Coordinates of C-alpha atoms and ligand atoms in Angstrom, one line a residue:
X1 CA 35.0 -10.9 6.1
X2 CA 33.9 -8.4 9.2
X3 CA 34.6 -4.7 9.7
X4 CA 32.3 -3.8 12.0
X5 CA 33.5 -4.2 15.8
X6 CA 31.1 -6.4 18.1
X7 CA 29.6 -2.6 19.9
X8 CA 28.8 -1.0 16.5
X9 CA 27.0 -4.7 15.4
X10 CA 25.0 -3.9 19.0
X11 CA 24.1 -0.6 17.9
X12 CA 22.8 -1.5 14.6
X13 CA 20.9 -4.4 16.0
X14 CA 19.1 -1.7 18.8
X15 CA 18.7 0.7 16.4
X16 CA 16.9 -1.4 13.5
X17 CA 14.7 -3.1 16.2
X18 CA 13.3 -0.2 17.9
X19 CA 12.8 0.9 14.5
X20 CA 10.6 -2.6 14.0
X21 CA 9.1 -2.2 17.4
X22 CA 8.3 1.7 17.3
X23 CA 6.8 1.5 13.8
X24 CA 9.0 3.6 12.1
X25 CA 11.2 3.7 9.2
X26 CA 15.1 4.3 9.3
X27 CA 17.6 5.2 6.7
X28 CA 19.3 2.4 5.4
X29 CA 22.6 1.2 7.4
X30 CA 24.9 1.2 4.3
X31 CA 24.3 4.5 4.0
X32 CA 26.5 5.3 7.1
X33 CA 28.6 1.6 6.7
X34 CA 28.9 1.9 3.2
X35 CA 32.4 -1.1 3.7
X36 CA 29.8 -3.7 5.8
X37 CA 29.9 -6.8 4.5
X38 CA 27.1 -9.9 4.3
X39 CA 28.8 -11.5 7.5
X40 CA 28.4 -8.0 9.6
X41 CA 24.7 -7.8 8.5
X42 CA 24.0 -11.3 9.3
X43 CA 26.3 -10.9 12.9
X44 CA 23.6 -7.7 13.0
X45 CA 20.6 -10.2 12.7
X46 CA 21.9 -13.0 14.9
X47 CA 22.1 -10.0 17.8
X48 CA 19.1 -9.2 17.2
X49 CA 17.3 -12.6 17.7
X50 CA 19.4 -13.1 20.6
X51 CA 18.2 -9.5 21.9
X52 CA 14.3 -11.3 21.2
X53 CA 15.3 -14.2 22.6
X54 CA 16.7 -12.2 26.0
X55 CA 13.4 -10.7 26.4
X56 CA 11.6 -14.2 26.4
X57 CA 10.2 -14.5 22.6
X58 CA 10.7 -17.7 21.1
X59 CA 12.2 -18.4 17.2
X60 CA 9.3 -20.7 15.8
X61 CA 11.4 -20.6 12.3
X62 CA 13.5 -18.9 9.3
X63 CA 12.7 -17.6 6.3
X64 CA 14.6 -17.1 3.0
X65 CA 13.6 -14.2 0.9
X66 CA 14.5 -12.8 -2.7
X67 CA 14.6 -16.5 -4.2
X68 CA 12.7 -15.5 -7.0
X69 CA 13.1 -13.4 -9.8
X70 CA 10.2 -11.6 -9.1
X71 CA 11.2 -10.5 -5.8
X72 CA 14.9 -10.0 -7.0
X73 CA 13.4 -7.5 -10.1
X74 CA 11.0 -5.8 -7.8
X75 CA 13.6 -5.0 -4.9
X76 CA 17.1 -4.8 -7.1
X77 CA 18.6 -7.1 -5.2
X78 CA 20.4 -10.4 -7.2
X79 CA 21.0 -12.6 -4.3
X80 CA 18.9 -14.2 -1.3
X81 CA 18.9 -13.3 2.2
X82 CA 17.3 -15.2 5.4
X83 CA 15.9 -14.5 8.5
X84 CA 14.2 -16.0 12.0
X85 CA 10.6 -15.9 12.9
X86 CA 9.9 -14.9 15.8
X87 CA 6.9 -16.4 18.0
X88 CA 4.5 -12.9 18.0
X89 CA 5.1 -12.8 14.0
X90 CA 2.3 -15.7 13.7
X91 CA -0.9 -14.6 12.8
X92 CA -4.1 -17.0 13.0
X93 CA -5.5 -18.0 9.1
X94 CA -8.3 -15.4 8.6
X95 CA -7.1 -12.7 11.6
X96 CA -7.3 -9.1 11.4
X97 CA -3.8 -7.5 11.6
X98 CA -4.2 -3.8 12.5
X99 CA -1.7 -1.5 10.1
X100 CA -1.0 0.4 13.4
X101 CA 1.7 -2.3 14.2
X102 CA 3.4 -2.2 10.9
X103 CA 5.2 0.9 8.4
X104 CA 4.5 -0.2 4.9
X105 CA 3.7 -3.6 4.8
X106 CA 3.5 -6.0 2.0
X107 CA 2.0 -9.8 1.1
X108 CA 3.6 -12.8 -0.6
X109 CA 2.8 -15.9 -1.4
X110 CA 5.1 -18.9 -0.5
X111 CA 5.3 -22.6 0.3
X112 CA 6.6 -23.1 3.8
X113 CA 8.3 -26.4 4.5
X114 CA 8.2 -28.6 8.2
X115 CA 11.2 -30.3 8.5
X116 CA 11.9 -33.9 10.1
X117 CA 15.5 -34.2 10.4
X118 CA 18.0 -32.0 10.6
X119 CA 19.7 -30.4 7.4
X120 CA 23.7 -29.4 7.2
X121 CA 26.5 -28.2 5.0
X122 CA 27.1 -26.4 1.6
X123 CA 26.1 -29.4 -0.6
X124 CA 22.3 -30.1 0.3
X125 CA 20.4 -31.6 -2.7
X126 CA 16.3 -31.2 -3.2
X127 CA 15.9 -35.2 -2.7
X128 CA 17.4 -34.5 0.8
X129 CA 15.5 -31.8 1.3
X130 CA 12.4 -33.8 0.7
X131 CA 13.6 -36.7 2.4
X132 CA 14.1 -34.6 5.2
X133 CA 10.2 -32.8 4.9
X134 CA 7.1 -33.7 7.2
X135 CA 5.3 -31.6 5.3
X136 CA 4.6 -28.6 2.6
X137 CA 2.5 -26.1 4.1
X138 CA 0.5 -22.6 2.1
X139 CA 1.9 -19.6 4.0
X140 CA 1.9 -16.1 3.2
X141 CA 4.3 -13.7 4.6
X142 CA 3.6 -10.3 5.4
X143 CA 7.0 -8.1 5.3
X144 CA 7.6 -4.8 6.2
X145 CA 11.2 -3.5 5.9
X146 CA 12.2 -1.1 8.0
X147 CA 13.8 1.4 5.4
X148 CA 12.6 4.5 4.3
X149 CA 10.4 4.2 0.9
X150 CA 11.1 -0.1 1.4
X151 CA 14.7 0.5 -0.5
X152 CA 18.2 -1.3 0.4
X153 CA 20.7 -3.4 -0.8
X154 CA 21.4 -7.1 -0.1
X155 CA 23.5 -6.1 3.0
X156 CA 21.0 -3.9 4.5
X157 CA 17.9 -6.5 4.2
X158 CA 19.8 -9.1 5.4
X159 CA 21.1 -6.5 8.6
X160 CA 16.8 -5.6 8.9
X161 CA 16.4 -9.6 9.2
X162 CA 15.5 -9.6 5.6
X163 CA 12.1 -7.6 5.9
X164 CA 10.3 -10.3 8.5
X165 CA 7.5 -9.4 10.5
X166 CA 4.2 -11.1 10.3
X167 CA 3.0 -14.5 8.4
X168 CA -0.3 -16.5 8.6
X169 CA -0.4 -20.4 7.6
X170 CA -3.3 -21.8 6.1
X171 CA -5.0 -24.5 3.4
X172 CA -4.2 -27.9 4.3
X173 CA -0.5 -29.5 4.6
X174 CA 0.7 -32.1 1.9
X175 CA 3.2 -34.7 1.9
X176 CA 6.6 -33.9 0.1
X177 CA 6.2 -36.5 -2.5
X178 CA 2.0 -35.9 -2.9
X179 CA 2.9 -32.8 -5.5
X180 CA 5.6 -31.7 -8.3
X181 CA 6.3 -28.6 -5.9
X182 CA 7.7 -26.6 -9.0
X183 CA 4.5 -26.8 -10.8
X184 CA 1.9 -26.3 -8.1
X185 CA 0.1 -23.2 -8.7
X186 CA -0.6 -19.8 -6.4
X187 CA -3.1 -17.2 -7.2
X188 CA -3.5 -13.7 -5.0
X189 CA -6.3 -12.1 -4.7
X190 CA -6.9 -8.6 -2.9
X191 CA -10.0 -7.3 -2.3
X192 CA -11.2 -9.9 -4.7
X193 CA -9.8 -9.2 -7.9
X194 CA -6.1 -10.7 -9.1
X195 CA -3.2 -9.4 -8.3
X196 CA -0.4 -11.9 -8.4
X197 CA 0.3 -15.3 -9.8
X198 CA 2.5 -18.2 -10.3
X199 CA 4.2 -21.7 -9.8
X200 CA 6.6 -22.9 -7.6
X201 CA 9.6 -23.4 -9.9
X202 CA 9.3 -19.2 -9.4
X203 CA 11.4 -20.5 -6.1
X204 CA 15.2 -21.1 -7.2
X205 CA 13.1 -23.6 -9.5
X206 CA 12.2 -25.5 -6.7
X207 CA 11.1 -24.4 -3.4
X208 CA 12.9 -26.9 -1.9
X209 CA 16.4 -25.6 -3.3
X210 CA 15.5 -22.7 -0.7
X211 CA 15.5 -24.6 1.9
X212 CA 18.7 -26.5 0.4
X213 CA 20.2 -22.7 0.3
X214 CA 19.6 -21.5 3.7
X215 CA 21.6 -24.8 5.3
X216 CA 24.5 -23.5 3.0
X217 CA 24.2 -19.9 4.3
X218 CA 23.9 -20.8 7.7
X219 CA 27.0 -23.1 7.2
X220 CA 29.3 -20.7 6.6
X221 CA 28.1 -19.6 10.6
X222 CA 28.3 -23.8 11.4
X223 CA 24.7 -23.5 12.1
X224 CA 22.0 -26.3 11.1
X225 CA 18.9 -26.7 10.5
X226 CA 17.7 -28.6 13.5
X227 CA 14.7 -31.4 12.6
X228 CA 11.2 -29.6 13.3
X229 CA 12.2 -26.1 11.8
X230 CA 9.2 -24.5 10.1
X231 CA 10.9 -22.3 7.2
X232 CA 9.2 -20.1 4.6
X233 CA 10.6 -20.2 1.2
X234 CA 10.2 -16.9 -0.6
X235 CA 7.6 -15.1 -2.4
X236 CA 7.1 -16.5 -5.8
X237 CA 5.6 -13.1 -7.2
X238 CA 6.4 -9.8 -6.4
X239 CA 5.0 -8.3 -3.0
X240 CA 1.4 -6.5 -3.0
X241 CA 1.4 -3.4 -0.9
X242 CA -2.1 -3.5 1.2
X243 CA -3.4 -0.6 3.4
X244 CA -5.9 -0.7 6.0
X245 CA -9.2 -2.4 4.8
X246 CA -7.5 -4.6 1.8
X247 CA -8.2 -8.1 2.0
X248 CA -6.6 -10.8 1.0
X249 CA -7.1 -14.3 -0.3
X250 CA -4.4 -16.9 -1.7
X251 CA -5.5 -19.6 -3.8
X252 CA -2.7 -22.6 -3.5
X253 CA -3.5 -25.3 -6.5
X254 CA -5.1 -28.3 -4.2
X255 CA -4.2 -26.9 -0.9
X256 CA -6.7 -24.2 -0.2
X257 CA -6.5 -21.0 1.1
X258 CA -4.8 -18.7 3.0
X259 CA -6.6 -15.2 4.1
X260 CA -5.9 -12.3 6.4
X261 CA -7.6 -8.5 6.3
X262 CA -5.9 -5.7 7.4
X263 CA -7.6 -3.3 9.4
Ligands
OOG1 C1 13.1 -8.7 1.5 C2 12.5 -10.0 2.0 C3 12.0 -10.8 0.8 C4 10.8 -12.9 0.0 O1 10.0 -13.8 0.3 O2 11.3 -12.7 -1.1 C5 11.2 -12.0 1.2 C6 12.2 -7.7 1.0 O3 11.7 -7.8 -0.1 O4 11.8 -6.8 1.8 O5 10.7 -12.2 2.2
MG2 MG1 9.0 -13.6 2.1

């Protein structure tokens, strides 16, 4: 269901990315919208990837966030959202991302998943997911939601496209069938002391059920996941909040490491 007309969708979509690309926080939109629905706020993402898209970036993937019940606890929020990756979002393993380019940023740590064919419909499984899989990759996301004190509902997040803004991939890429995805282990690490830890089954009990998820969301928009999509699964613990000169390592269970520093 829609209530918002296609000029008020345009206006949300300007007014939450200048608030990405100015560095500033905004009230949450359901706050003035309080009737939106999931299909306005995702209508209010799509606009504005096409309004990135219009200025020449490139989508290099998606991501699906509050899959696990860490995240949902931490945020309040009971049911996932998505969003694109856009190509400037990529950060090299080990760079330097200076806090002057983001409000309040957090870390997670997630498996992100290459796949090799594409991946359509409501009633995906986790063997077709698999089947479908070139590879498992260690990747941590760096969000950085654009509402005030990092607080919204479901609608809103999913409006903000769900929080995205930076990610770095690192460790080494494994073959879908080389590990039991649900038990392989993640340990974060700022400033050299632990902070966060935990398995993959954190994910939907599978990180692949993610990926199984955001073909049935984007369903109901008869979109696909085309073959070659790089998409990021979800934090498996909650998000670490990290301010200029924090440091951060990820240990993935056989897969090495991925590290950034803020600065
Ligand atoms: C929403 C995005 C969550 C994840 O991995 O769970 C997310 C947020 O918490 O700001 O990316
Ligand atoms: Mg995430």
């Amino acid at each position: 269901m829609r209530t918002l007309d296609k000029k008020t969708v345009e206006a949300l979509a300007e007014h939450l990315e200048n608030a990405e690309l100015e560095r500033r926080e905004v009230i949450k939109i359901t706050d003035e919208y309080p009737d939106m629905t999931f299909t306005d706020a995702t209508d209010v993402q799509w606009e504005i990837r096409r309004r990135k898209e219009a200025r020449g970036n490139k989508i290099i993937g998606m991501k699906m966030g509050l899959t696990s019940w860490a995240k949902m606890a931490q945020m309040g929020v009971e049911k996932p959202c998505y969003g694109f990756l856009a190509d400037y979002f990529s950060v090299p393993e080990g760079g330097e991302i200076p806090m002057s380019e983001l409000i309040h940023p957090k870390v997670e740590a997630e498996f992100a998943f290459m796949t090799s064919k594409p991946l359509q419909g409501t009633e995906v499984t986790i063997e077709e997911v698999l089947e479908a899989t070139e590879f498992v990759v260690p990747a941590v996301e760096i969000i950085d939601s654009r509402y005030k004190d990092f607080k919204f509902d479901l609608t809103s997040v999913q409006a903000d496209n769900s929080s995205s803004t930076r990610f770095v991939i690192g460790g080494r890429p494994a073959r879908p069938d080389e590990f039991d995805w649900s038990t392989r282990g993640v340990v974060m690490s700022k400033n050299g002391e632990v902070v966060e830890m935990g398995a993959g089954a954190a994910v939907l009990d599978h990180p692949a059920a993610s990926v199984a998820m955001l073909a049935s969301m984007l369903a109901d928009r008869d979109e696909i996941i085309p073959a070659g999509t790089f998409i990021m699964t979800g934090g498996i613990t909650a998000a670490v909040l990290v301010e200029a000169g924090d440091s951060i390592v990820v240990r993935y269970q056989d897969m090495g490491d991925v590290t950034m520093k803020f600065v």
